[in-house]
Short mmCIF file of C-alpha atoms and ligand atoms in Angstrom, two decimals:
data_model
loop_
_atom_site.label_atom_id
_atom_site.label_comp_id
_atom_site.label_asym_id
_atom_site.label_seq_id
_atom_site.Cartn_x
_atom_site.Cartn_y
_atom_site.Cartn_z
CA UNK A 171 1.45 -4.55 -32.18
CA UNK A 172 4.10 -2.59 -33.68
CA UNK A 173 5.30 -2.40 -37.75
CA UNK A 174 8.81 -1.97 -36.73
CA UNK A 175 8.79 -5.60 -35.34
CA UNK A 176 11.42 -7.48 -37.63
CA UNK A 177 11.97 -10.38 -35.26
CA UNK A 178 9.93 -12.94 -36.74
CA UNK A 179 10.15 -15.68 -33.97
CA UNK A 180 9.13 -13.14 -31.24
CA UNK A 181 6.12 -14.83 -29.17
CA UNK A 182 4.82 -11.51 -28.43
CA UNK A 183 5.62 -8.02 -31.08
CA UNK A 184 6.96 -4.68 -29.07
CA UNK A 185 5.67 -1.24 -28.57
CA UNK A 186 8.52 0.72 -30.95
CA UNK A 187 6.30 3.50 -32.68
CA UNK A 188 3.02 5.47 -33.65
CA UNK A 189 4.48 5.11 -37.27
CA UNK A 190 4.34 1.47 -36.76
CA UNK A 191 0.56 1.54 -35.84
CA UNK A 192 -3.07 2.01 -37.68
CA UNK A 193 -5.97 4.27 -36.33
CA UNK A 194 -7.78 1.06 -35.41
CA UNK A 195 -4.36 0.19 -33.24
CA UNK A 196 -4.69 3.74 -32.04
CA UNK A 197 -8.86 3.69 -30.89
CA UNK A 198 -8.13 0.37 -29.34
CA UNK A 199 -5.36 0.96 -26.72
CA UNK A 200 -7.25 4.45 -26.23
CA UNK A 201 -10.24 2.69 -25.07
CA UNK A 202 -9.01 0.47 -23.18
CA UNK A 203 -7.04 2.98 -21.40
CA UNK A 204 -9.81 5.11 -21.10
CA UNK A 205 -11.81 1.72 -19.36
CA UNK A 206 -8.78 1.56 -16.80
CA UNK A 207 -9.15 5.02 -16.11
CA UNK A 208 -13.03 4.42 -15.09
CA UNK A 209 -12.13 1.08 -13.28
CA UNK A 210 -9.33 3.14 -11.16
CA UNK A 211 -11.57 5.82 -10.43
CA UNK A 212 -14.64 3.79 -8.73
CA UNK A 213 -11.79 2.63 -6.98
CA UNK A 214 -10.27 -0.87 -8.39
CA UNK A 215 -6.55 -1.24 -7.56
CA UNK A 216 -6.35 -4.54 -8.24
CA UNK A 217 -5.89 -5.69 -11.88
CA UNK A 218 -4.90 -8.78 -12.53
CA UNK A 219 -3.55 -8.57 -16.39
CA UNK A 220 0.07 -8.69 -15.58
CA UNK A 221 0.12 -11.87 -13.00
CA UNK A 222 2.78 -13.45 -13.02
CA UNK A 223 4.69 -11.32 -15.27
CA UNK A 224 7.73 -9.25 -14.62
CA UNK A 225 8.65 -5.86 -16.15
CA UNK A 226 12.24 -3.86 -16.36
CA UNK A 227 13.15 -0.55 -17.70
CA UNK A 228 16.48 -0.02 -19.27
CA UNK A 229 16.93 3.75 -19.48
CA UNK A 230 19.94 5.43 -20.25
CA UNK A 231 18.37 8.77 -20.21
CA UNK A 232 16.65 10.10 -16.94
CA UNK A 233 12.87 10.73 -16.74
CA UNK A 234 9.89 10.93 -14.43
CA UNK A 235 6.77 10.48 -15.54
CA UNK A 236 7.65 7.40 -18.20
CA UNK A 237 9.38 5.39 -16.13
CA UNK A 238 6.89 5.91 -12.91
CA UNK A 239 4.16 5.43 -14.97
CA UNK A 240 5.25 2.34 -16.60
CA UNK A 241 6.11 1.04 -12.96
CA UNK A 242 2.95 2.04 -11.88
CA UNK A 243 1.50 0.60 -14.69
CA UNK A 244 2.85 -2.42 -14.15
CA UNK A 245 2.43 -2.89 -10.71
CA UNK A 246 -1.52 -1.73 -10.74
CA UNK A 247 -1.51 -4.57 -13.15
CA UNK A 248 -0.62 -7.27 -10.87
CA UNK A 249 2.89 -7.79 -12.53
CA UNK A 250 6.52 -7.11 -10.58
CA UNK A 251 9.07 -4.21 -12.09
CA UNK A 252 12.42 -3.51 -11.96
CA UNK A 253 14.74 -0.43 -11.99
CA UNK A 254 17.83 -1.02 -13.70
CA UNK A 255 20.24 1.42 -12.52
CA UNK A 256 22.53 2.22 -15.27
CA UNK A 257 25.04 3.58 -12.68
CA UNK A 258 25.45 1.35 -10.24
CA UNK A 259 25.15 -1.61 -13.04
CA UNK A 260 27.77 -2.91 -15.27
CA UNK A 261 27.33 -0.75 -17.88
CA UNK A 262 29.86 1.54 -15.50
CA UNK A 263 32.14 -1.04 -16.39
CA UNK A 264 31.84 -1.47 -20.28
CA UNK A 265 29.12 -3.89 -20.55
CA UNK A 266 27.26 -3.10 -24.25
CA UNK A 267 23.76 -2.17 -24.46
CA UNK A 268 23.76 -5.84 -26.71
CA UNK A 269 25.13 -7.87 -23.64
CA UNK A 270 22.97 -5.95 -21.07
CA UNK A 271 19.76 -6.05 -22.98
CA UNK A 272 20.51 -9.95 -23.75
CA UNK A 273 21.25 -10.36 -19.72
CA UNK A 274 17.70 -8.67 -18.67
CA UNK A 275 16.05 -11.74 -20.91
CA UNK A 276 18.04 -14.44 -19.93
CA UNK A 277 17.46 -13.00 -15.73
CA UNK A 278 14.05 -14.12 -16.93
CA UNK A 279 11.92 -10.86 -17.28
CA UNK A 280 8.70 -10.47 -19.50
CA UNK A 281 9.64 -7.08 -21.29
CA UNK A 282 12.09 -4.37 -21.25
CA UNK A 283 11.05 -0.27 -21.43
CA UNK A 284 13.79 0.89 -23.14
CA UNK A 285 14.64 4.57 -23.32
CA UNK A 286 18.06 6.24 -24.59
CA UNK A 287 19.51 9.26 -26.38
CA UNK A 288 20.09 7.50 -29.66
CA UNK A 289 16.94 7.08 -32.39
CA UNK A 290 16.92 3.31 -33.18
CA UNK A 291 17.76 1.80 -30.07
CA UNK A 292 14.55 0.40 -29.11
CA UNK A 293 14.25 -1.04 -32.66
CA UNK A 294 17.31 -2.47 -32.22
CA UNK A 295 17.25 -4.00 -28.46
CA UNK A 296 13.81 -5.46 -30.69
CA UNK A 297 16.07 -7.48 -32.58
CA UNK A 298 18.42 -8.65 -30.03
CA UNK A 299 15.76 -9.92 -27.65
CA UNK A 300 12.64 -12.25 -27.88
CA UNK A 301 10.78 -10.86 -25.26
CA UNK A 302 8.63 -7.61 -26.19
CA UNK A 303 10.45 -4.26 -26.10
CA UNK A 304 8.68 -0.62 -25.78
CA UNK A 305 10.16 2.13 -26.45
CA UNK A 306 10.05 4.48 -24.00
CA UNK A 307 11.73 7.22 -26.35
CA UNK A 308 14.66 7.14 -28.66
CA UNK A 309 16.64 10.28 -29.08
CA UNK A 310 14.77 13.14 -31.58
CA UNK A 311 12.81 9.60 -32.77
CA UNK A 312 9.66 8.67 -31.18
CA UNK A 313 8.00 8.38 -27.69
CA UNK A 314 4.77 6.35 -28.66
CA UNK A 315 3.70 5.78 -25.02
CA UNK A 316 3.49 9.54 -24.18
CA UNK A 317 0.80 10.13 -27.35
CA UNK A 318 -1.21 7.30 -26.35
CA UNK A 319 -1.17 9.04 -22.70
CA UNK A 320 -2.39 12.25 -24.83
CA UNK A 321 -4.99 11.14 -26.93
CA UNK A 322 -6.91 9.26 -23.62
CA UNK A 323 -6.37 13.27 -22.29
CA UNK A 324 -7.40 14.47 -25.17
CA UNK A 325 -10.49 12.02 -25.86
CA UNK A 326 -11.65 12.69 -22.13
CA UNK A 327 -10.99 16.53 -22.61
CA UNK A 328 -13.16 16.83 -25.56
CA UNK A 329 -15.57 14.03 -25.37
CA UNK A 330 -14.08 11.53 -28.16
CA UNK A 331 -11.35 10.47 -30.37
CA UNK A 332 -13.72 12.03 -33.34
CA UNK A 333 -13.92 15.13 -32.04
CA UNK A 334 -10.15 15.65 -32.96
CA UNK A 335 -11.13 15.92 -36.77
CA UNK A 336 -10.24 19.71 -38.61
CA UNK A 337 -8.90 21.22 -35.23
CA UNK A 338 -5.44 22.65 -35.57
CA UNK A 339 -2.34 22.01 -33.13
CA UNK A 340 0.27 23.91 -32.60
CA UNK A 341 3.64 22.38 -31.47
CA UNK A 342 5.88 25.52 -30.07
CA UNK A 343 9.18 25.49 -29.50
CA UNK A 344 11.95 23.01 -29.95
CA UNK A 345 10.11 20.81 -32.28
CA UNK A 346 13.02 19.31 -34.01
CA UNK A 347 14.30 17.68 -31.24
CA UNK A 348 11.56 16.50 -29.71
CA UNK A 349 10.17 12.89 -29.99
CA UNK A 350 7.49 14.03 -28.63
CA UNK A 351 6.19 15.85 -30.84
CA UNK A 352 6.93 13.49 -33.77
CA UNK A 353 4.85 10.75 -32.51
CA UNK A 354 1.36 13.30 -31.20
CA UNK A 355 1.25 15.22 -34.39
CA UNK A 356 1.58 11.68 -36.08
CA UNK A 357 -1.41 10.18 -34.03
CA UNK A 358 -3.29 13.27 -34.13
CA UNK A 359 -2.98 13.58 -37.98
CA UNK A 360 -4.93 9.80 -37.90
CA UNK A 361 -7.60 11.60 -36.30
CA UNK A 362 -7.83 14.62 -38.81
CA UNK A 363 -6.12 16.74 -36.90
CA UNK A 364 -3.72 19.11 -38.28
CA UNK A 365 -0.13 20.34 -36.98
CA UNK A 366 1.51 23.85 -37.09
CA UNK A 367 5.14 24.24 -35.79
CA UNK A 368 5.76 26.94 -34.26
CA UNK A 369 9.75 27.47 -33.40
CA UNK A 370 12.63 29.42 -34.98
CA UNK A 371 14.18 27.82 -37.83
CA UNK A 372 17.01 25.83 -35.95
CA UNK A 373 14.28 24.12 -33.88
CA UNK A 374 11.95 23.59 -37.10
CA UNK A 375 12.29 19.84 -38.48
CA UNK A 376 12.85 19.81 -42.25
CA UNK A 377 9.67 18.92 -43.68
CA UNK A 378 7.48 20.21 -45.90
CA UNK A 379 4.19 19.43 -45.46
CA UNK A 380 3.31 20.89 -42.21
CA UNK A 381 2.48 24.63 -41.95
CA UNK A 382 5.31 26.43 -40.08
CA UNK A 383 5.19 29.73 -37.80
CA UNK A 384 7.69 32.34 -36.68
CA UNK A 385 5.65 33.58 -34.08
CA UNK A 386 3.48 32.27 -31.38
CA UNK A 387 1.39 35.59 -31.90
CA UNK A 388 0.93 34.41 -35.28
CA UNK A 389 -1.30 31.43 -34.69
CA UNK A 390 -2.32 31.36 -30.88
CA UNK A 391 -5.56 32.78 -31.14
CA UNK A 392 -6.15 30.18 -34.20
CA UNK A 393 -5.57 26.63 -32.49
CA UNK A 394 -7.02 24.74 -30.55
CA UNK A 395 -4.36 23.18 -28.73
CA UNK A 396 -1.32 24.45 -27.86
CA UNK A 397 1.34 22.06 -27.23
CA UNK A 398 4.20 23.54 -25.53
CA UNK A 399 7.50 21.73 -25.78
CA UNK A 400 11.00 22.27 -23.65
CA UNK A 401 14.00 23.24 -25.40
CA UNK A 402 16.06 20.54 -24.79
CA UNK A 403 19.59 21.88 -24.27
CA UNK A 404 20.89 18.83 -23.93
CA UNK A 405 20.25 18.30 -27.48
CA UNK A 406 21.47 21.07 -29.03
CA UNK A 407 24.75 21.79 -30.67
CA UNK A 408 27.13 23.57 -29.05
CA UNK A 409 26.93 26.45 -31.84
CA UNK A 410 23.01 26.60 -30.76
CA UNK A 411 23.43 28.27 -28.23
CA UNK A 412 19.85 29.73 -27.18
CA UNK A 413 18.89 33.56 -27.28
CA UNK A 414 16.86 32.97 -24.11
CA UNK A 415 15.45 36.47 -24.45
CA UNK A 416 14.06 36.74 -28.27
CA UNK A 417 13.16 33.27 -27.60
CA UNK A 418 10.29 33.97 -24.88
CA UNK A 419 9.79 37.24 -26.67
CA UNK A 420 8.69 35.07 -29.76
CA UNK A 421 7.58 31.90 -28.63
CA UNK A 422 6.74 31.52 -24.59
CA UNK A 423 2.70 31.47 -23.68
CA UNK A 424 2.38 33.61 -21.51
CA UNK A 425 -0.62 34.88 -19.51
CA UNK A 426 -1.47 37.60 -22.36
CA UNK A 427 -0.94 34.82 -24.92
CA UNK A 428 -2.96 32.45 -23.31
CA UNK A 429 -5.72 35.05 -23.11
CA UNK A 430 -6.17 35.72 -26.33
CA UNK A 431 -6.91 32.06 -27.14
CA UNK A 432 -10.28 30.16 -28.15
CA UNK A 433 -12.46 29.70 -24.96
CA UNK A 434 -12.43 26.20 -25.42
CA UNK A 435 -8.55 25.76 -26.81
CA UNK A 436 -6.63 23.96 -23.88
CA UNK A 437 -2.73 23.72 -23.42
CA UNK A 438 -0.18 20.70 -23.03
CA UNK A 439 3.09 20.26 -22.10
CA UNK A 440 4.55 16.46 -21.30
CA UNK A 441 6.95 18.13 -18.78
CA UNK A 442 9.61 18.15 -17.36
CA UNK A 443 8.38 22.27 -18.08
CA UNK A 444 10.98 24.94 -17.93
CA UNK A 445 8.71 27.90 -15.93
CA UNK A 446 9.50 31.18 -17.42
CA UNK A 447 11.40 29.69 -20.42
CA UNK A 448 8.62 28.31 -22.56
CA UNK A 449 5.60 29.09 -20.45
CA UNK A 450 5.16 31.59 -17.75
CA UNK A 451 4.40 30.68 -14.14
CA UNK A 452 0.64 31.85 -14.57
CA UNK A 453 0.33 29.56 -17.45
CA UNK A 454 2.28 27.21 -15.32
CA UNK A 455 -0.94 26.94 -13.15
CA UNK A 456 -3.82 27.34 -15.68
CA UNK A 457 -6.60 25.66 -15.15
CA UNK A 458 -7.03 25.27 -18.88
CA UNK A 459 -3.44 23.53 -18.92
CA UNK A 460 -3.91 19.84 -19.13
CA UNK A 461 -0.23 18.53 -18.23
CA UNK A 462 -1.44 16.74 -14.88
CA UNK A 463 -4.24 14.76 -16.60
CA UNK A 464 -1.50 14.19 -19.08
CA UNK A 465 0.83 12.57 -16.78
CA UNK A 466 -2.20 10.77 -14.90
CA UNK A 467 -3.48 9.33 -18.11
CA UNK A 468 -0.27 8.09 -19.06
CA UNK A 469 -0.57 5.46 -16.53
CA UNK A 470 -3.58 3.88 -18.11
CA UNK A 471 -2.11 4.77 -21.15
CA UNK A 472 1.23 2.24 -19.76
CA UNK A 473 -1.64 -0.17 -18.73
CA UNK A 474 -3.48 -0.37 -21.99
CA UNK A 475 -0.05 -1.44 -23.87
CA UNK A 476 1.54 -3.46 -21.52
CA UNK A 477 -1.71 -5.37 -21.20
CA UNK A 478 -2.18 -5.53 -24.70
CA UNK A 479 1.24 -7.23 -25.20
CA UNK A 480 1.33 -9.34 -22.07
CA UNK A 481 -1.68 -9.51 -21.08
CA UNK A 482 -2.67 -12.82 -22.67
CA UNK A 483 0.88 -14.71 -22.73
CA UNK A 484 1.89 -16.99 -19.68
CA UNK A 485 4.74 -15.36 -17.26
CA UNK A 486 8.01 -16.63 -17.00
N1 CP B 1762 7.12 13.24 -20.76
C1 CP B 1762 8.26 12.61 -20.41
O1 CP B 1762 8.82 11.80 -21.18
O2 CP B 1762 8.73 12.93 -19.17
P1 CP B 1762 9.95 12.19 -18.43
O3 CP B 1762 11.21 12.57 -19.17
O4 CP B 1762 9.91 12.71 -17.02
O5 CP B 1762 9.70 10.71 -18.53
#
């Protein structure tokens, strides 16, 4: 499925990127996510894509809502998932990412969800292993699953993948580090949409073809999506160190903000969401702000890819 696949004796490709993919890529695992979604809500809990099939996520960084939803994913599917716990495992005692990742395949699993705090490491788990490998976000890299997720919120939000084409997006915050939003404004831009980041200059990526702004006020009552990211301290040098104030002063949406954009603009945030940092707590609670359709759709989001690169292969 993916263009970062180098392995070429892999049965089945991985899940590494939204670089890696095409529109048509894109439109397909949207849809079919979208026809889980309608399945799951007349009330099917039984899938049966992922029979026989086993699933395990490798993640060296914490999270919620990926690894959840990719269990969830899984298990709605029909297939059996395991948490590797990098604490209590072997890793504790020295054990490489190489010789774990190579001991997951050989205990016999179908995939791996890898997530970790270095870009490449998905790509290269890819290369170790024969079975598929997603990525379930690489350092300030990618996190394909998670814009997936938002386009089926987006497509339900606003009727259709087409109806993406000419709006504008603006990513605010800590875009730089945030794989995130690398891998939405790429899918979006697919669908015609465009990007503005919106940050102060140390949380700006260096590139030059997106517009950038130094103020939310600049641009909020412009877009039509706001897309509110968490400065991720754990990222940042230690010389960073954040003007908390001047940064909600510029860049947090706030109630006023919020106000003062389009009537049918709508905000996102893929959590975890820092309340009264980069939103406010009204804002927290808008009913305009998408982030729990986000999170639900990024279970059929998990069940579109995993069934697109298991779905038809025999379990071990
Ligand atoms: N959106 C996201 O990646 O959240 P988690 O870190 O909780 O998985």
């Amino acid at each position: 499925m993916n263009g970062d696949n180098t392995s070429k004796s892999k049965v089945m490709e991985d899940f590494l990127s939204i670089s890696g993919l095409t529109k048509k890529d894109l439109v397909g695992l949207v849809d079919e996510a979208t026809n889980y979604q309608k399945r799951f809500r007349k009330g099917e809990r039984c899938f049966d894509e992922l029979r026989s099939h086993s699933v395990v996520s490798l993640f060296y960084e914490n999270s919620t809502r990926t690894r959840m939803s990719f269990e969830r994913a899984t298990k709605l599917l029909g297939g059996e998932f395991a948490y590797f716990d990098i604490a209590s495992s072997s890793v504790a005692k020295g054990e490489s990412l190489r010789d774990t990742a190579i001991v997951l395949e050989a205990l016999g699993f179908s995939a791996v969800v890898v997530r970790h705090y270095s870009e490449g490491v998905p790509q290269q788990v890819a290369r170790w292993l024969e079975i598929p490998v997603l990525n379930a976000g690489d350092g300030c890299h990618e996190h394909p699953s998670q814009a997936v997720g938002d386009l089926v919120t987006l497509a339900e939000r606003f009727g259709s993948l087409e109806a993406l084409k000419g709006m504008k997006v603006a990513f605010v915050g800590d875009v730089a580090h945030s794989r995130v939003a690398r891998s939405v404004s790429l899918a979006l831009s697919m669908f015609g949409a465009t990007s503005i980041f919106v940050g102060p200059p140390e949380m700006i990526p260096a590139v030059t073809s997106v517009e950038i702004a130094r103020n939310l006020d600049e641009v909020v009552a412009d877009v039509d999506i706001a897309y509110m990211l968490r400065v991720q301290q754990e990222r940042l040098l230690v010389r960073e160190t954040l003007d908390v104030s001047s940064y909600i002063r510029r860049f947090q949406l706030n109630d006023l903000r919020a106000r003062r954009m389009k009537k049918e603009a709508v905000i996102m945030h893929p959590g975890p969401m820092n309340v009264g940092v980069e939103v406010d707590s009204t804002v927290s609670k808008a009913i305009d702000l998408l982030a729990p359709a986000q999170v639900r759709n990024g279970v059929f989001a998990r069940m579109s890819i995993l069934s697109r690169l298991l779905g038809g292969a025999q379990g071990v």
